[in-house]
GROMACS .gro file of C-alpha atoms in nm:
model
  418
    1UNK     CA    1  -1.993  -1.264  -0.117
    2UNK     CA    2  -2.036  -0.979   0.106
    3UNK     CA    3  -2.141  -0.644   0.024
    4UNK     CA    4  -2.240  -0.335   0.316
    5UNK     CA    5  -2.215   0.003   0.309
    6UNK     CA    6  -2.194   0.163   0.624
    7UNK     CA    7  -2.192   0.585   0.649
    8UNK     CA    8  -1.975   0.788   0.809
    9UNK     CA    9  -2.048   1.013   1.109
   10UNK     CA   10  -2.000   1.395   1.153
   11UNK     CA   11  -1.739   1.548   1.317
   12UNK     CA   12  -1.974   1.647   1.575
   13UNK     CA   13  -2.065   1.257   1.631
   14UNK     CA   14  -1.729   1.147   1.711
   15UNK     CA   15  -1.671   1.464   1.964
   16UNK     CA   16  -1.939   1.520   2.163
   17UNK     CA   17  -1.780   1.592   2.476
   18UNK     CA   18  -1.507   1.805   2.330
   19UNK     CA   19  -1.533   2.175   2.209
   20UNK     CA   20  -1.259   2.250   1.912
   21UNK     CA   21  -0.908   2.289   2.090
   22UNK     CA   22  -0.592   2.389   1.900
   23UNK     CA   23  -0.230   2.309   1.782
   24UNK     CA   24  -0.161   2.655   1.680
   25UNK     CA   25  -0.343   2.934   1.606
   26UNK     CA   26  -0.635   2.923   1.325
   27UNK     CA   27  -0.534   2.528   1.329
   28UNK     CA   28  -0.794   2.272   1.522
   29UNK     CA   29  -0.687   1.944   1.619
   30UNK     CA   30  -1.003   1.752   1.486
   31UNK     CA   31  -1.022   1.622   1.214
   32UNK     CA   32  -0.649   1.521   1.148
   33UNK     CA   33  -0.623   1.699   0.810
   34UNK     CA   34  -0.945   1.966   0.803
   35UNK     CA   35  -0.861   2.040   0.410
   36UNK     CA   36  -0.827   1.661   0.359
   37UNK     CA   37  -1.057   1.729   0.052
   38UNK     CA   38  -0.892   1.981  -0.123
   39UNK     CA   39  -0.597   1.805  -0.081
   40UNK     CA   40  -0.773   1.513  -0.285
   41UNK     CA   41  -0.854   1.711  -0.517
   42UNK     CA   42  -0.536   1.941  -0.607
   43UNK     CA   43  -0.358   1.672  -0.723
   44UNK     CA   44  -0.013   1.880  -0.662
   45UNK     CA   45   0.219   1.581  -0.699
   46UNK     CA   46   0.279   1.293  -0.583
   47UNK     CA   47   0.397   1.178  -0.301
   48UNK     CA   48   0.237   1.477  -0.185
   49UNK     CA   49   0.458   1.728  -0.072
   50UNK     CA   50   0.305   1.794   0.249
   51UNK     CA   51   0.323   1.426   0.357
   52UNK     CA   52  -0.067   1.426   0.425
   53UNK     CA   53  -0.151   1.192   0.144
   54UNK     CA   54   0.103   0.900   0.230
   55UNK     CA   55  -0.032   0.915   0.584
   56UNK     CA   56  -0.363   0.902   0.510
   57UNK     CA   57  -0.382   0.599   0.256
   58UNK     CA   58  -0.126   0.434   0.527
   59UNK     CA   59  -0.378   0.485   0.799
   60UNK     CA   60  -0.667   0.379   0.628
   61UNK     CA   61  -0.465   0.074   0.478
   62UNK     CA   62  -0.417  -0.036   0.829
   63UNK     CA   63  -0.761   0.020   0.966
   64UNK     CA   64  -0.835  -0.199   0.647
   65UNK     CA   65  -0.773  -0.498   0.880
   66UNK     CA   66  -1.024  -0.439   1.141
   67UNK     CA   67  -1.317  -0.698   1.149
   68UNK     CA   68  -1.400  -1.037   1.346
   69UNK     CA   69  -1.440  -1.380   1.238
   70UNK     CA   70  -1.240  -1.314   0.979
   71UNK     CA   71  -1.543  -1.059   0.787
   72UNK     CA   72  -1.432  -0.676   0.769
   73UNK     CA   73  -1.555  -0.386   0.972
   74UNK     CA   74  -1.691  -0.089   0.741
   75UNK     CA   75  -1.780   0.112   1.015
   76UNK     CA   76  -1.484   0.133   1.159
   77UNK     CA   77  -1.328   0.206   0.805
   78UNK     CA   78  -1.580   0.476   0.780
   79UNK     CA   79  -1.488   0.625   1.122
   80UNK     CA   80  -1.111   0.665   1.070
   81UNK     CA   81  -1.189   0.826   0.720
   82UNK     CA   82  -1.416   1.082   0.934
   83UNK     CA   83  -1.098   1.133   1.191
   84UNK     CA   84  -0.896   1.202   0.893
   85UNK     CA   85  -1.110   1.489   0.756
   86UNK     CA   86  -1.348   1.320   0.524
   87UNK     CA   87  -1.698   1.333   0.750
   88UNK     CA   88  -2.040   1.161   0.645
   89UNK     CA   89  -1.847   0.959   0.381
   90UNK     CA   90  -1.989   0.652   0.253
   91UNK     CA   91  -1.758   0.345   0.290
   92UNK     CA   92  -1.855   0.014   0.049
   93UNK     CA   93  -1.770  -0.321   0.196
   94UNK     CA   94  -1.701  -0.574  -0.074
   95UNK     CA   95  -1.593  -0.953   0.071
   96UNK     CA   96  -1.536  -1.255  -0.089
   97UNK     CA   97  -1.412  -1.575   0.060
   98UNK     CA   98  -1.350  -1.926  -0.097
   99UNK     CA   99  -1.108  -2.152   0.141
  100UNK     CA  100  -1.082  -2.380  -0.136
  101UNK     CA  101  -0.911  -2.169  -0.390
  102UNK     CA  102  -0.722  -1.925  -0.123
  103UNK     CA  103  -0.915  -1.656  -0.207
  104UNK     CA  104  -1.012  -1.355   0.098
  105UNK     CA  105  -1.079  -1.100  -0.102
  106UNK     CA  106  -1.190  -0.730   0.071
  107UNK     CA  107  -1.219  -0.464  -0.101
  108UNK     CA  108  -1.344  -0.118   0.121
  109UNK     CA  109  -1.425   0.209  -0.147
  110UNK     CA  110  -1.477   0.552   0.074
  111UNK     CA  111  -1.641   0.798  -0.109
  112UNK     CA  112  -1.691   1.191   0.000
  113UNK     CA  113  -1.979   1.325   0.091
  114UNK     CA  114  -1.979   1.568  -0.249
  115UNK     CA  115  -1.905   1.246  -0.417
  116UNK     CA  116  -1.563   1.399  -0.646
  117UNK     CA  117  -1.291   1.176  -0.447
  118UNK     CA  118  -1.319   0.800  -0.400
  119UNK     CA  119  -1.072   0.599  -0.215
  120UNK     CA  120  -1.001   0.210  -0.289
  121UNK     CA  121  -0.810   0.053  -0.017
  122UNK     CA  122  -0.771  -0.314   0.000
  123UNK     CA  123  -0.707  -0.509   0.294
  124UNK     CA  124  -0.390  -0.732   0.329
  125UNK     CA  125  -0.268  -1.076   0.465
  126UNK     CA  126  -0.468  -1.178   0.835
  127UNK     CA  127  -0.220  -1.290   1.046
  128UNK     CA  128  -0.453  -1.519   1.224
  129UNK     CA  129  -0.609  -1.615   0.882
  130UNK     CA  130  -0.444  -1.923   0.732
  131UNK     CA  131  -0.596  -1.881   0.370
  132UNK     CA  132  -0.537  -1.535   0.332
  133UNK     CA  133  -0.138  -1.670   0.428
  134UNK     CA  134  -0.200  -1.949   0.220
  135UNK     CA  135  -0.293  -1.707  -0.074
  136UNK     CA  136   0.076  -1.492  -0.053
  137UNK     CA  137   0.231  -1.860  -0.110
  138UNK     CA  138   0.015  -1.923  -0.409
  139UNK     CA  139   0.319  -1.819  -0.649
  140UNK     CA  140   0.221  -2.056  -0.930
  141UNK     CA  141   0.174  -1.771  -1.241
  142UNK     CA  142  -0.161  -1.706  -1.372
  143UNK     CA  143  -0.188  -1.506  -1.730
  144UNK     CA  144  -0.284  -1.119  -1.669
  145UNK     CA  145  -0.586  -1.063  -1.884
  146UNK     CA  146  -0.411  -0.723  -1.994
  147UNK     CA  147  -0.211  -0.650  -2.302
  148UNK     CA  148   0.116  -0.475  -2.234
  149UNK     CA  149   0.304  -0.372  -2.543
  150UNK     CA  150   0.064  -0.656  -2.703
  151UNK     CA  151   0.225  -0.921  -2.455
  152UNK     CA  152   0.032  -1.084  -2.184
  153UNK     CA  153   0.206  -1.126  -1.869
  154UNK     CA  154   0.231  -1.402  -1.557
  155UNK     CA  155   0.159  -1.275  -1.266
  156UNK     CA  156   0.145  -1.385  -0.899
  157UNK     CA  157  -0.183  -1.606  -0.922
  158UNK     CA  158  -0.281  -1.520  -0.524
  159UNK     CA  159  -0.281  -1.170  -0.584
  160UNK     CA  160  -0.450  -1.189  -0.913
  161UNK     CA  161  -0.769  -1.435  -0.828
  162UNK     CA  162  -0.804  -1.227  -0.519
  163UNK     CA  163  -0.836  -0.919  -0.699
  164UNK     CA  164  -1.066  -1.022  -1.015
  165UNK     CA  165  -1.261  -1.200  -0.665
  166UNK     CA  166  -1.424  -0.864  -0.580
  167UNK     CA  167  -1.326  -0.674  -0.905
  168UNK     CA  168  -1.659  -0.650  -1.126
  169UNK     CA  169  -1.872  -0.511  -0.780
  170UNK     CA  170  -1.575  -0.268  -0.690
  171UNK     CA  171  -1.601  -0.141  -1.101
  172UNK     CA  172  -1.958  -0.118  -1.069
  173UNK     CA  173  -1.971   0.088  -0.784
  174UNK     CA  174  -1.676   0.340  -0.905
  175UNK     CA  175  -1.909   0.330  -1.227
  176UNK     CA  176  -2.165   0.476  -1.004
  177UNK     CA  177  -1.916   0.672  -0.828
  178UNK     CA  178  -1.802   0.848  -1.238
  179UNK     CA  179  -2.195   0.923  -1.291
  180UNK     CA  180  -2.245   1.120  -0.975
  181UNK     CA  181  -2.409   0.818  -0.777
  182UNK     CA  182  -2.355   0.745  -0.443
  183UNK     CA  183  -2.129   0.415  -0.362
  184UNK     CA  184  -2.421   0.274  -0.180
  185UNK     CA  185  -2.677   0.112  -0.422
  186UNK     CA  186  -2.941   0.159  -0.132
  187UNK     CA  187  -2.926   0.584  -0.224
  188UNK     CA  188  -3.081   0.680  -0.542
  189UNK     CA  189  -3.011   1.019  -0.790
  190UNK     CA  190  -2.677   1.179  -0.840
  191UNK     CA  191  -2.483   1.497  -0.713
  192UNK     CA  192  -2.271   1.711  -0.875
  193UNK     CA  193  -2.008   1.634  -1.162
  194UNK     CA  194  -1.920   1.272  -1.061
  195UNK     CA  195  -1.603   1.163  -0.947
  196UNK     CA  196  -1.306   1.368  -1.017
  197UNK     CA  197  -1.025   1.215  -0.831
  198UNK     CA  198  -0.938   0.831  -0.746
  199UNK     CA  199  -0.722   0.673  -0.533
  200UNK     CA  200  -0.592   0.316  -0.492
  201UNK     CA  201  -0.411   0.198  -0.185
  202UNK     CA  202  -0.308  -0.070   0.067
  203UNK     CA  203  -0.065  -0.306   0.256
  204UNK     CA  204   0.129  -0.614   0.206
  205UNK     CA  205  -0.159  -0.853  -0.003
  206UNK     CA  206  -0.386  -0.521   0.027
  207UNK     CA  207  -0.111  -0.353  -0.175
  208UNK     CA  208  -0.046  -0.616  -0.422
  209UNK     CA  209  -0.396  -0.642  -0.507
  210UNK     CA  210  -0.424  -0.256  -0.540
  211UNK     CA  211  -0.119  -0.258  -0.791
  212UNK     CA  212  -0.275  -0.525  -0.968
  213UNK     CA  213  -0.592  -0.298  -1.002
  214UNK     CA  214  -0.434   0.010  -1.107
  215UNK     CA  215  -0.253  -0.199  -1.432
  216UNK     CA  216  -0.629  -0.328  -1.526
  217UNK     CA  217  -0.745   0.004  -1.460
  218UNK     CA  218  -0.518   0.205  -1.665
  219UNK     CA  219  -0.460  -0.010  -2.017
  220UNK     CA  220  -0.811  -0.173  -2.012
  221UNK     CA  221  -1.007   0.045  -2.285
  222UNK     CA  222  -1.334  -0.065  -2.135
  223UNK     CA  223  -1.236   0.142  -1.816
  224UNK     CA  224  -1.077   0.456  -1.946
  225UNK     CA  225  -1.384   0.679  -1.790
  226UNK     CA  226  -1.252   0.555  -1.447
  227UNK     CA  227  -0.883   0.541  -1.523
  228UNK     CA  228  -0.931   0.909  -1.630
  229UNK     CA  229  -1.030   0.949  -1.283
  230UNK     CA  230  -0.721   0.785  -1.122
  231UNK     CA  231  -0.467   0.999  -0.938
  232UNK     CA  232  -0.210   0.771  -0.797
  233UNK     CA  233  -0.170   0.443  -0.644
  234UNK     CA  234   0.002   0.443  -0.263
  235UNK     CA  235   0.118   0.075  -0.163
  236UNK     CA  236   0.285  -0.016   0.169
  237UNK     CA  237   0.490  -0.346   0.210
  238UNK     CA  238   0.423  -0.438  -0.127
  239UNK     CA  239   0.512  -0.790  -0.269
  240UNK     CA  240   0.695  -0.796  -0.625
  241UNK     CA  241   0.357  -0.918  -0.882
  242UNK     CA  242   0.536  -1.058  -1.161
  243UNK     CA  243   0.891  -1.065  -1.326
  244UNK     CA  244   1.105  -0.824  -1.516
  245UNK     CA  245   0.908  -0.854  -1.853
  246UNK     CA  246   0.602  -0.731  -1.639
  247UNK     CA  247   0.790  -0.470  -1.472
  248UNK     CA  248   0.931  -0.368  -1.787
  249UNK     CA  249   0.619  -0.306  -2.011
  250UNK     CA  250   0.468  -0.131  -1.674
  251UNK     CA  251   0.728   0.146  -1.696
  252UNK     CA  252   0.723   0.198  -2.081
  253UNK     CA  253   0.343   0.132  -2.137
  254UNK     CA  254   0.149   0.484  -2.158
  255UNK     CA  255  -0.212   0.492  -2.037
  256UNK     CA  256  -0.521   0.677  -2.114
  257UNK     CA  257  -0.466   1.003  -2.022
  258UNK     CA  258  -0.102   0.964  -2.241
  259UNK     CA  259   0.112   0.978  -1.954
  260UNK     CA  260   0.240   0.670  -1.752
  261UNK     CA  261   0.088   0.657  -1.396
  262UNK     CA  262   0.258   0.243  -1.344
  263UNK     CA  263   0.562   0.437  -1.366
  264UNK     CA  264   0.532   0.820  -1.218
  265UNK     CA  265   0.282   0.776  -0.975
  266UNK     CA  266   0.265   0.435  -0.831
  267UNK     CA  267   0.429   0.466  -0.506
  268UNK     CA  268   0.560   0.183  -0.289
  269UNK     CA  269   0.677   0.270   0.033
  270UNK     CA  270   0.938   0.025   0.237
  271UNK     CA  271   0.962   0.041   0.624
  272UNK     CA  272   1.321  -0.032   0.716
  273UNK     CA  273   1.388  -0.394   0.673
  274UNK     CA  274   1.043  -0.536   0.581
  275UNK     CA  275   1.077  -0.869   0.468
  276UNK     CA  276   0.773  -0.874   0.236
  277UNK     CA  277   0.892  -0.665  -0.038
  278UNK     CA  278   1.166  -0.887  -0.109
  279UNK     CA  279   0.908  -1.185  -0.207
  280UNK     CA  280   0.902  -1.420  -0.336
  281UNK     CA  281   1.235  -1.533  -0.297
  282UNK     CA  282   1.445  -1.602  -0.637
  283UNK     CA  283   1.438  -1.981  -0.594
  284UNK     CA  284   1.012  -1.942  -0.691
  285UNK     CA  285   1.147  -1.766  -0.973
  286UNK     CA  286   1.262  -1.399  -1.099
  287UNK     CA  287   1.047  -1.058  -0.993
  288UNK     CA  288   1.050  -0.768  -1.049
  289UNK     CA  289   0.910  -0.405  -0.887
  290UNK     CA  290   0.769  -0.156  -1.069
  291UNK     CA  291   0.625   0.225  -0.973
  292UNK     CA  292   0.875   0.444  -0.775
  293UNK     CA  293   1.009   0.324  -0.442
  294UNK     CA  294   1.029   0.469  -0.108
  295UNK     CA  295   1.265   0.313   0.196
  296UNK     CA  296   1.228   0.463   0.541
  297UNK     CA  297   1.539   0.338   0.750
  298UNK     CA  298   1.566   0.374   1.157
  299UNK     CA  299   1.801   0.663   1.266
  300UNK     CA  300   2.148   0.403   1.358
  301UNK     CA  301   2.465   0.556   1.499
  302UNK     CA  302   2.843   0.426   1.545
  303UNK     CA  303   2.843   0.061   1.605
  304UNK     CA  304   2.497  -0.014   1.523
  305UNK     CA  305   2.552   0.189   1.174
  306UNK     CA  306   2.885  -0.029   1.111
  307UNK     CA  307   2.715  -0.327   1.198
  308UNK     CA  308   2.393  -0.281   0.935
  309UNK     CA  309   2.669  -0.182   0.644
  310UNK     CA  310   2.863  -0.493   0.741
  311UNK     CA  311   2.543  -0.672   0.763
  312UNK     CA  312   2.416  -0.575   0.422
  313UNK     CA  313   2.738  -0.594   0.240
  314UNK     CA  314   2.794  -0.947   0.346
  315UNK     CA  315   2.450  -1.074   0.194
  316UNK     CA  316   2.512  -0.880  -0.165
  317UNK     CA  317   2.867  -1.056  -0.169
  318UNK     CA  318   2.666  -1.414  -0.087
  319UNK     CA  319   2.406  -1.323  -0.327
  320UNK     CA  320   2.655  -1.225  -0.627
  321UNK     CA  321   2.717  -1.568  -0.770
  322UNK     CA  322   2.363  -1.633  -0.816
  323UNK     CA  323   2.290  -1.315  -0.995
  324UNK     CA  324   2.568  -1.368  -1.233
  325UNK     CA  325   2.307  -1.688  -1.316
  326UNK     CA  326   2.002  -1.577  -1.363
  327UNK     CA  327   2.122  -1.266  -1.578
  328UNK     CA  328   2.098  -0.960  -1.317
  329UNK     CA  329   2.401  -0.721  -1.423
  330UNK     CA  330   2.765  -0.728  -1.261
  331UNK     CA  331   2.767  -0.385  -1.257
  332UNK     CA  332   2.443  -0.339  -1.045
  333UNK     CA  333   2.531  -0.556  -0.807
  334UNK     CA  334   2.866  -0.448  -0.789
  335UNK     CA  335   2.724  -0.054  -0.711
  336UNK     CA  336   2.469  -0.169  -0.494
  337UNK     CA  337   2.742  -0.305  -0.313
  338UNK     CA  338   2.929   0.003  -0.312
  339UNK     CA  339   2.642   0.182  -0.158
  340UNK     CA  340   2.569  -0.009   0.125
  341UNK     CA  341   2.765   0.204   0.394
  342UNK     CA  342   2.602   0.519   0.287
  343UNK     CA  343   2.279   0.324   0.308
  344UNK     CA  344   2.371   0.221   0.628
  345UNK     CA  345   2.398   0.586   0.760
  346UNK     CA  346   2.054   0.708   0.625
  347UNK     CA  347   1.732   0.797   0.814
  348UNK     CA  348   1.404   0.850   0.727
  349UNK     CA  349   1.239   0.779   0.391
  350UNK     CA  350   1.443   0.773   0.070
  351UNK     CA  351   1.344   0.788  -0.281
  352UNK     CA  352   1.565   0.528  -0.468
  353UNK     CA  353   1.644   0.683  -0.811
  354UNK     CA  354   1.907   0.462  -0.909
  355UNK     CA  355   1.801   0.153  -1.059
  356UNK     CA  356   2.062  -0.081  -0.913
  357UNK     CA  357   1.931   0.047  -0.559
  358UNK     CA  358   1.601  -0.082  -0.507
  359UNK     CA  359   1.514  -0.327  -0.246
  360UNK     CA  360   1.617  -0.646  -0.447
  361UNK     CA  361   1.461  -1.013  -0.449
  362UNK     CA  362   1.538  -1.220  -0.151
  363UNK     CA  363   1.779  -1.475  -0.256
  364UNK     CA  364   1.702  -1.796  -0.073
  365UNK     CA  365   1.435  -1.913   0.155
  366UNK     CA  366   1.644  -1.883   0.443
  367UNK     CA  367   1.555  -1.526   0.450
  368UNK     CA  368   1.175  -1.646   0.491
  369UNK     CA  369   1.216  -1.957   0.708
  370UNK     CA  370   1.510  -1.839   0.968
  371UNK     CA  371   1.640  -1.467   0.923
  372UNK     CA  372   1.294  -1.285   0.886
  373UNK     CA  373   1.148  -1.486   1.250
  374UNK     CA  374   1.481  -1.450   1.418
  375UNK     CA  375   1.434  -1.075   1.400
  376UNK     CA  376   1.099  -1.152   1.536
  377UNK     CA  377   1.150  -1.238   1.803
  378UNK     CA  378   1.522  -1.046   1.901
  379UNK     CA  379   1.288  -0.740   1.880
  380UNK     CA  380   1.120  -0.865   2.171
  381UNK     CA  381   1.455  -0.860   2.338
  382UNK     CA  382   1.621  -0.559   2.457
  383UNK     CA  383   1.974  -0.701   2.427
  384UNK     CA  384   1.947  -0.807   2.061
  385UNK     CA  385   1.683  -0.565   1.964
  386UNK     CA  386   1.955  -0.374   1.801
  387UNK     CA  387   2.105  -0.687   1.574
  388UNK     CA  388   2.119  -0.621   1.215
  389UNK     CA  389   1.892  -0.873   1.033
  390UNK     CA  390   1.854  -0.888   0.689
  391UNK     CA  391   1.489  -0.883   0.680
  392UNK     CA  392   1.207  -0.898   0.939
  393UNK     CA  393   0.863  -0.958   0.973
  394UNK     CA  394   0.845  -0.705   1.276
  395UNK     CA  395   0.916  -0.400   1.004
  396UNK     CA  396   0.591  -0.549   0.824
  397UNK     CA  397   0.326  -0.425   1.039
  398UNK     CA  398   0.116  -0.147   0.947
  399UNK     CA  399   0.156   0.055   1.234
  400UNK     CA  400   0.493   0.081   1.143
  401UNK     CA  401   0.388   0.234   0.840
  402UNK     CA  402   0.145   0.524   0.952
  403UNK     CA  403   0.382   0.601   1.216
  404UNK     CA  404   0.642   0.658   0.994
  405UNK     CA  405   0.445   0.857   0.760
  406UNK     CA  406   0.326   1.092   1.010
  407UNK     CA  407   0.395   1.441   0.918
  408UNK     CA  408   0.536   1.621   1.183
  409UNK     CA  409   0.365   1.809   1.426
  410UNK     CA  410   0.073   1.645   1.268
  411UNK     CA  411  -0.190   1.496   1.535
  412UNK     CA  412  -0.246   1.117   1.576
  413UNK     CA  413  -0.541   0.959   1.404
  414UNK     CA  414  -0.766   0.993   1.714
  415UNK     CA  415  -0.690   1.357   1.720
  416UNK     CA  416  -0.441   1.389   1.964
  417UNK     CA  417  -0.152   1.597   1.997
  418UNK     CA  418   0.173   1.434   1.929
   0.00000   0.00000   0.00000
């Protein structure tokens, strides 16, 4: 086990070349967001309106992978949340690793410097790590410790032991975070209120594992005075947890504060044709997503549009005889077939209302094994960059996200002008 704390540096600190410039008048270019704290703290909706909120979590949900020898980076963490408008933060580190079981577990918390907003933001899959790979493919179901309309649950067991890995240090420093205490057990005494506003967020295992959290969170009595706290949960490439029992008692079940955050404000945003919210494939067995989705698909135009609706149509007609099996309704499937030319035409991010729309379970593992590297690698390739795969790994990456989510006009995450 791991645990640092590193602080974050003033806006001065990171600029000390540079006097304040500006987009537009009255607006500075550094920090990204200058009322990033405010904006924490309204709580106006979710997503928020602005598109500030989605970016940030994305951003820091990325920078969630830096590190070396496979051991995070909290500093660097700590920096980005100081480019994005929340300076002299504190940023807890919280690491576990066991080869044996699959288990690399990293958990960062970024607390304000008034200490009212805390941000949890796990990291995701390594790609250079083969246990943190190994852990996606640990599908065997593990029991969730929660009750959910008085049922307990199987869940992805990967996801699950990775987040109970770090879980009882991550509650015991939000517990400090609730009395007023800083995140980092090395400061003593407390500051104003305590926390007022939580966030949960991350990408691909990052995001399953932040999921996983927020359902603990939110209908375990033992942690209503942090659930209280809990504004929303922002995921990004998302893997399905658990199958449509799961999914089910996470949109009915109320929480705490009587409403039903698993359902309202658990947001899962989709880049294009990401491959990892489609796992795992049916043939492991049936998931389901919960929370309200979010699909961001590339601008296409004549051919390349017909191509992606012919493309998508043909895999719901393959996929219809094995739905008819394993119970998923005719009429679903038949509408989402209906749909796919207008899908095919969209651009930019989508909220999928209907509930025969969302991205669906891959059907075979020929989606994993062949169609997801093919697209790989033709997006290396200029003359079959364009080719309509099914799914890809390429849509996965996190930059793909926090480019996407980029408000616009907004500066980069280094300050820049876009």
């Amino acid at each position: 086990m791991r645990d640092t704390t590193e602080h974050g540096p003033t806006f001065a600190e990171l600029r000390p070349f540079k006097e304040p410039t500006y987009v537009e008048p009255g607006r500075p270019n550094f920090p990204v967001y200058p009322d990033l704290p405010s904006r924490l703290l309204d709580d106006r909706g979710h997503p928020d309106p602005d598109g500030v909120l989605p970016h940030v979590f994305a951003t820091l949900s990325a920078y969630a992978y830096a590190g070396f020898d496979q051991r995070g980076d909290a500093q660097t963490l700590a920096m980005m949340a100081t480019r994005l408008g929340l300076d002299e933060n504190r940023c807890r580190l919280i690491e576990q690793r066991v080869d044996a079981l699959y288990i690399a577990s990293a958990a960062y918390l970024v607390q304000d410097k008034d200490r009212r907003v805390a941000i949890l933001c796990y990291r995701g899959t390594q790609p250079e790590d083969i246990i943190s790979i190994l852990t996606d493919a640990d599908v065997h179901p593990d029991t969730l410790r929660v009750d959910l309309d008085g049922v307990r649950h199987p869940v992805h067991a990967g996801f699950y032991r990775n987040m109970r890995a770090t879980r009882y240090l991550v509650l015991e420093a939000l517990g400090r975070a609730v009395r007023g205490e800083s995140v980092d057990p090395r400061e003593e005494g407390t500051r104003g209120g305590g926390l007022e506003a939580l966030y949960i967020t991350g990408h691909s295992l990052g995001a399953a594992m932040a999921a996983l959290m927020a359902v603990t969170l939110v209908h375990e009595p033992r942690y209503a005075s942090i659930a209280r706290c809990l504004r929303a949960v922002y995921t990004f490439g998302q893997p399905m947890l658990g199958g449509p029992e799961l999914a089910g008692a996470c949109e009915r079940a109320t929480d705490v504060t009587g409403g039903n955050l698993l359902r309202d404000r658990l947001l899962r945003y989709i880049h294009d044709r990401d491959i990892v919210p489609a796992l795992p494939p049916r043939p492991v067995g049936p998931y389901a997503a919960f929370g309200r989705e979010f699909h961001y698909r590339r601008p296409r135009e004549g051919m390349d549009a017909m191509f992606a609706a012919a493309a998508d149509a043909a895999a719901e007609a393959v996929s219809f005889p094995g739905d008819l099996l394993s119970g998923v309704s005719p009429v679903h499937r038949l509408r989402r077939l209906a749909a796919t030319p207008r899908r095919a035409r969209e651009h930019g991010w989508v909220e999928r209302r209907d509930p025969a729309l969302p991205y669906a379970q891959m059907e075979s593992l020929a989606g994993l094994a062949v169609v997801a590297p093919l697209a790989f690698f033709a997006a290396r390739l200029a003359l079959t960059r364009s080719i309509p795969f099914k799914y890809s790994f390429e849509d996965h990456g996190p930059g793909n996200y926090v480019n996407a989510l980029a408000p616009r006009r907004v500066l980069s995450e280094f300050g820049d002008v876009r």
